[in-house]
Coordinates of C-alpha atoms and ligand atoms in Angstrom, one line a residue:
X1 CA -54.0 -73.1 9.1
X2 CA -52.0 -71.9 12.2
X3 CA -54.7 -69.8 13.8
X4 CA -56.1 -71.6 16.8
X5 CA -58.6 -69.3 18.4
X6 CA -62.3 -69.5 18.4
X7 CA -62.7 -66.5 20.7
X8 CA -60.5 -63.5 21.2
X9 CA -60.6 -62.9 25.0
X10 CA -57.1 -62.4 26.2
X11 CA -53.8 -62.0 24.4
X12 CA -52.5 -64.6 26.8
X13 CA -54.6 -67.3 25.0
X14 CA -52.5 -66.6 21.8
X15 CA -49.4 -68.5 20.7
X16 CA -46.7 -66.6 18.9
X17 CA -47.8 -68.5 15.7
X18 CA -51.4 -67.2 16.2
X19 CA -50.1 -63.6 16.4
X20 CA -47.8 -63.9 13.4
X21 CA -50.6 -65.4 11.4
X22 CA -52.9 -62.4 12.1
X23 CA -50.1 -59.9 11.4
X24 CA -49.3 -61.5 8.1
X25 CA -52.9 -61.7 7.0
X26 CA -53.4 -58.1 8.1
X27 CA -50.7 -57.0 5.6
X28 CA -52.7 -58.7 2.8
X29 CA -55.8 -56.9 3.9
X30 CA -54.3 -53.4 3.7
X31 CA -55.2 -52.7 0.1
X32 CA -58.9 -53.5 0.8
X33 CA -58.7 -51.5 4.1
X34 CA -57.6 -48.5 2.0
X35 CA -60.4 -49.1 -0.5
X36 CA -57.9 -49.9 -3.3
X37 CA -59.4 -53.3 -3.7
X38 CA -62.9 -54.8 -3.0
X39 CA -63.4 -58.1 -1.0
X40 CA -66.6 -60.0 -0.4
X41 CA -65.4 -63.0 1.6
X42 CA -67.8 -62.3 4.5
X43 CA -70.8 -61.3 2.3
X44 CA -74.0 -62.4 4.0
X45 CA -72.4 -62.5 7.4
X46 CA -73.4 -60.3 10.4
X47 CA -71.2 -59.0 13.2
X48 CA -73.0 -58.2 16.5
X49 CA -71.6 -55.2 18.4
X50 CA -72.4 -55.0 22.1
X51 CA -70.8 -51.8 23.5
X52 CA -71.6 -51.1 27.1
X53 CA -68.7 -48.6 27.4
X54 CA -67.8 -45.6 25.1
X55 CA -65.7 -46.3 22.1
X56 CA -64.8 -44.5 18.8
X57 CA -61.9 -46.3 17.1
X58 CA -62.5 -49.9 18.3
X59 CA -66.2 -49.9 17.3
X60 CA -65.8 -48.0 14.1
X61 CA -62.8 -49.9 12.9
X62 CA -64.6 -53.2 13.6
X63 CA -67.5 -51.9 11.6
X64 CA -65.3 -50.7 8.8
X65 CA -63.4 -54.1 8.8
X66 CA -66.6 -56.1 8.6
X67 CA -68.0 -53.9 5.8
X68 CA -64.7 -54.0 3.8
X69 CA -65.0 -57.8 3.8
X70 CA -68.5 -57.5 2.4
X71 CA -70.3 -58.2 5.7
X72 CA -72.7 -56.2 7.8
X73 CA -73.1 -55.0 11.4
X74 CA -75.8 -54.9 14.0
X75 CA -75.7 -53.8 17.6
X76 CA -75.6 -50.8 20.0
X77 CA -73.0 -48.2 20.9
X78 CA -74.3 -47.6 24.4
X79 CA -76.3 -49.7 26.9
X80 CA -78.8 -46.9 27.3
X81 CA -80.5 -47.7 23.9
X82 CA -80.6 -51.5 24.6
X83 CA -83.1 -53.4 26.8
X84 CA -80.6 -53.2 29.6
X85 CA -82.5 -50.1 30.6
X86 CA -85.6 -52.2 30.9
X87 CA -83.8 -54.5 33.3
X88 CA -82.7 -57.2 30.8
X89 CA -79.6 -58.9 32.1
X90 CA -76.3 -59.2 30.2
X91 CA -76.6 -63.0 29.6
X92 CA -80.0 -62.7 27.9
X93 CA -78.8 -59.9 25.7
X94 CA -75.7 -61.8 24.7
X95 CA -77.7 -65.0 24.0
X96 CA -80.1 -63.1 21.8
X97 CA -77.6 -61.3 19.7
X98 CA -75.6 -64.5 19.5
X99 CA -78.6 -65.9 17.7
X100 CA -78.8 -63.1 15.2
X101 CA -75.1 -62.6 14.4
X102 CA -72.2 -64.8 13.2
X103 CA -69.7 -63.3 15.7
X104 CA -70.0 -60.9 18.7
X105 CA -67.8 -58.0 19.7
X106 CA -68.3 -56.9 23.3
X107 CA -67.0 -54.1 25.5
X108 CA -67.9 -53.8 29.1
X109 CA -66.6 -52.1 32.2
X110 CA -66.4 -55.3 34.1
X111 CA -63.4 -57.6 33.9
X112 CA -64.3 -61.1 32.7
X113 CA -67.4 -60.1 30.7
X114 CA -66.1 -61.3 27.3
X115 CA -65.2 -64.7 28.8
X116 CA -68.6 -64.9 30.4
X117 CA -70.2 -64.1 27.0
X118 CA -68.1 -66.7 25.2
X119 CA -69.4 -69.4 27.6
X120 CA -73.0 -68.8 26.7
X121 CA -73.0 -68.5 22.9
X122 CA -71.8 -70.7 20.1
X123 CA -70.5 -68.0 17.8
X124 CA -67.0 -66.5 18.3
X125 CA -66.8 -63.7 20.9
X126 CA -64.2 -60.9 20.6
X127 CA -63.2 -58.9 23.7
X128 CA -63.1 -55.2 22.8
X129 CA -62.1 -54.3 26.3
X130 CA -63.2 -55.6 29.7
X131 CA -62.7 -53.0 32.4
X132 CA -59.1 -52.8 33.4
X133 CA -58.6 -56.3 32.1
X134 CA -57.6 -57.0 28.5
X135 CA -57.9 -55.4 25.1
X136 CA -56.4 -58.1 22.8
X137 CA -57.4 -56.6 19.4
X138 CA -55.7 -53.3 20.4
X139 CA -52.6 -55.3 21.2
X140 CA -52.6 -56.9 17.8
X141 CA -52.8 -53.6 16.0
X142 CA -50.1 -52.2 18.3
X143 CA -47.8 -55.1 17.3
X144 CA -48.8 -54.6 13.7
X145 CA -47.8 -50.9 13.9
X146 CA -44.4 -51.8 15.4
X147 CA -43.8 -54.4 12.7
X148 CA -44.8 -52.0 9.9
X149 CA -42.6 -49.2 11.2
X150 CA -39.5 -51.1 12.4
X151 CA -39.8 -54.2 10.2
X152 CA -39.7 -56.4 13.3
X153 CA -40.9 -56.6 16.9
X154 CA -38.2 -58.8 18.4
X155 CA -35.4 -56.8 20.1
X156 CA -37.2 -53.5 20.3
X157 CA -37.0 -51.5 23.5
X158 CA -40.5 -50.2 24.6
X159 CA -41.5 -47.9 27.4
X160 CA -45.1 -48.2 28.5
X161 CA -46.1 -44.8 29.9
X162 CA -49.0 -43.4 31.9
X163 CA -51.7 -45.4 33.7
X164 CA -50.3 -48.8 34.0
X165 CA -52.7 -49.7 36.9
X166 CA -56.1 -49.3 35.1
X167 CA -55.0 -49.3 31.5
X168 CA -56.1 -52.5 29.8
X169 CA -54.1 -51.8 26.6
X170 CA -50.9 -52.0 28.5
X171 CA -52.0 -55.1 30.4
X172 CA -52.5 -56.9 27.1
X173 CA -49.5 -55.4 25.3
X174 CA -46.9 -56.3 28.0
X175 CA -47.7 -60.0 27.7
X176 CA -47.5 -59.9 23.9
X177 CA -44.2 -58.1 24.0
X178 CA -42.9 -60.6 26.4
X179 CA -43.5 -63.3 23.7
X180 CA -41.3 -61.3 21.3
X181 CA -38.4 -60.8 23.8
X182 CA -39.0 -57.1 23.8
X183 CA -37.1 -55.1 26.5
X184 CA -39.7 -53.1 28.5
X185 CA -39.7 -50.2 31.0
X186 CA -42.7 -49.1 32.9
X187 CA -43.1 -45.4 33.5
X188 CA -46.0 -44.2 35.7
X189 CA -46.8 -42.1 38.7
X190 CA -46.3 -44.2 41.8
X191 CA -50.0 -44.5 42.3
X192 CA -50.6 -46.0 38.9
X193 CA -47.9 -48.6 38.7
X194 CA -48.4 -51.9 36.9
X195 CA -50.4 -54.1 39.3
X196 CA -48.3 -56.4 41.4
X197 CA -50.1 -59.6 40.2
X198 CA -49.4 -58.5 36.6
X199 CA -45.7 -57.9 37.4
X200 CA -45.6 -61.4 38.9
X201 CA -47.2 -63.0 35.9
X202 CA -44.9 -61.1 33.6
X203 CA -41.8 -62.2 35.6
X204 CA -42.9 -65.8 35.0
X205 CA -42.7 -65.0 31.3
X206 CA -39.1 -63.8 31.9
X207 CA -39.8 -60.1 31.9
X208 CA -37.5 -57.9 34.0
X209 CA -38.8 -54.4 33.5
X210 CA -37.3 -51.2 34.9
X211 CA -40.0 -49.2 36.8
X212 CA -39.7 -45.4 37.1
X213 CA -41.8 -42.3 37.3
X214 CA -39.3 -40.3 35.3
X215 CA -39.6 -40.3 31.5
X216 CA -36.2 -38.6 31.3
X217 CA -34.6 -41.7 32.7
X218 CA -35.6 -43.8 29.8
X219 CA -36.2 -41.6 26.8
X220 CA -32.8 -41.9 25.3
X221 CA -32.7 -45.7 25.4
X222 CA -36.1 -46.7 24.0
X223 CA -37.4 -47.1 20.5
X224 CA -41.0 -46.5 21.4
X225 CA -42.9 -44.5 24.0
X226 CA -46.3 -46.2 24.3
X227 CA -48.2 -43.5 26.0
X228 CA -51.6 -44.0 27.7
X229 CA -54.4 -41.9 29.0
X230 CA -55.0 -41.7 32.8
X231 CA -58.2 -43.8 33.0
X232 CA -60.4 -41.3 34.8
X233 CA -63.5 -43.5 34.8
X234 CA -61.8 -46.3 36.8
X235 CA -60.7 -44.1 39.7
X236 CA -62.8 -44.8 42.8
X237 CA -62.1 -41.3 44.0
X238 CA -62.4 -38.3 41.6
X239 CA -60.2 -36.2 43.9
X240 CA -57.4 -38.7 43.4
X241 CA -57.8 -38.4 39.6
X242 CA -57.6 -34.6 39.7
X243 CA -54.4 -34.9 41.8
X244 CA -52.7 -37.2 39.3
X245 CA -54.0 -36.0 35.9
X246 CA -51.5 -34.2 33.8
X247 CA -48.7 -36.2 35.4
X248 CA -47.0 -36.5 31.9
X249 CA -46.8 -34.3 28.9
X250 CA -45.0 -35.6 25.8
X251 CA -44.1 -32.6 23.7
X252 CA -41.8 -32.1 20.8
X253 CA -39.2 -30.4 23.0
X254 CA -38.9 -33.6 25.1
X255 CA -38.6 -35.7 22.1
X256 CA -36.0 -33.6 20.2
X257 CA -32.8 -35.4 19.5
X258 CA -34.1 -38.8 20.5
X259 CA -34.4 -41.7 18.1
X260 CA -37.9 -42.6 19.3
X261 CA -41.5 -42.9 18.1
X262 CA -44.7 -42.2 20.1
X263 CA -47.6 -44.6 20.0
X264 CA -50.9 -44.2 21.9
X265 CA -54.1 -46.3 21.7
X266 CA -56.1 -43.0 21.8
X267 CA -58.1 -41.2 22.9
X268 CA -55.5 -38.7 24.2
X269 CA -56.5 -36.2 26.7
X270 CA -53.6 -34.0 27.6
X271 CA -50.6 -36.4 27.7
X272 CA -49.4 -35.7 24.2
X273 CA -49.0 -32.2 23.0
X274 CA -50.5 -31.4 19.5
X275 CA -47.1 -30.2 18.4
X276 CA -46.1 -33.9 18.2
X277 CA -48.8 -34.8 15.7
X278 CA -47.1 -33.8 12.5
X279 CA -43.6 -34.7 13.5
X280 CA -41.9 -38.0 12.5
X281 CA -42.2 -39.0 16.2
X282 CA -46.0 -39.1 16.2
X283 CA -47.3 -42.4 14.9
X284 CA -50.7 -42.7 16.8
X285 CA -52.9 -41.8 13.8
X286 CA -51.2 -44.3 11.6
X287 CA -51.5 -46.8 14.4
X288 CA -55.3 -46.2 14.6
X289 CA -55.7 -46.8 10.9
X290 CA -54.0 -50.2 11.3
X291 CA -57.0 -51.2 13.4
X292 CA -58.8 -51.8 10.2
X293 CA -56.6 -54.4 8.4
X294 CA -55.8 -56.1 11.7
X295 CA -59.5 -56.5 12.6
X296 CA -60.3 -57.6 9.0
X297 CA -57.7 -60.4 9.5
X298 CA -59.3 -61.4 12.8
X299 CA -62.8 -61.4 11.4
X300 CA -61.8 -63.4 8.4
X301 CA -60.1 -66.0 10.6
X302 CA -62.9 -66.3 13.1
X303 CA -66.0 -66.3 10.9
X304 CA -66.6 -69.3 8.8
X305 CA -66.8 -68.0 5.2
X306 CA -67.0 -69.1 1.7
Ligands
NCD1 C1 -58.4 -47.7 24.8 C2 -59.4 -48.5 25.6 O1 -60.6 -48.4 25.4 O2 -58.9 -49.2 26.5 N1 -59.0 -47.1 23.7 C3 -59.0 -47.8 22.5 O3 -59.7 -48.8 22.4 N2 -58.3 -47.4 21.5 C4 -57.6 -46.7 25.6 C5 -58.3 -45.7 26.5 O4 -59.5 -45.6 26.5 O5 -57.6 -44.9 27.1

């Protein structure tokens, strides 16, 4: 047993062995994720879902993963239907659901919420996104997608594109890619550059990333464009968002002639043109599906089962 995590809070808590363990197990989960096989290793187990921020893929793929393993799911998809509206604090809610469920998945707009939750319950806690902080399970499915498409992660050349300031997916992913000696470039509007502290921490991991606001400067030398949405909800000033939105448009004309694939954690707003969807460049829907086998692997590793 290589997997060493009780909680999934930050990708920085993972060793490379932990990551490889999950990626290998995810591959074994794929037939059941596609309903070609039935599994029941988590039958009788319950996953508690506490979603204080909107979600489609993360929440539904966790639910799918739990059910594909024979388990079941409780929880809420928005705080408005929980007792938070009556004034119950987060700690009390987490403590209660921690008594009902065998593991918790939590998404919240405040950085540090998942770690806070993990400190007050005994069951495993999975961070499904904490503000602009981390989104470790997205990173695992991103890595899995790269491995499935390229047969390896090491040695790839990846451009992280879009909102590198507020985007939690890129904050997680950059640290994981550093572990696999992936060459990175950071492409963003000047106002949305990778935060200075993150750059500093990445440099401690040996990352020297080229920073630019011009996709054309890097497109012919990368294997992957990892595109992200400008995180409207995290802008303190809506006028600033309106000024920056639409900064990038990845369309098939831009991609033509380049040996590159496009990934995106989704949802997309206007940063990838629909004409990319059915080309060999567009891998984001395949990527979204891989959330199921990867989250199955995580749940099976975290929840004590028969
Ligand atoms: C991302 C998130 O919530 O951080 N979505 C996801 O989980 N696939 C990306 C985003 O919202 O832009």
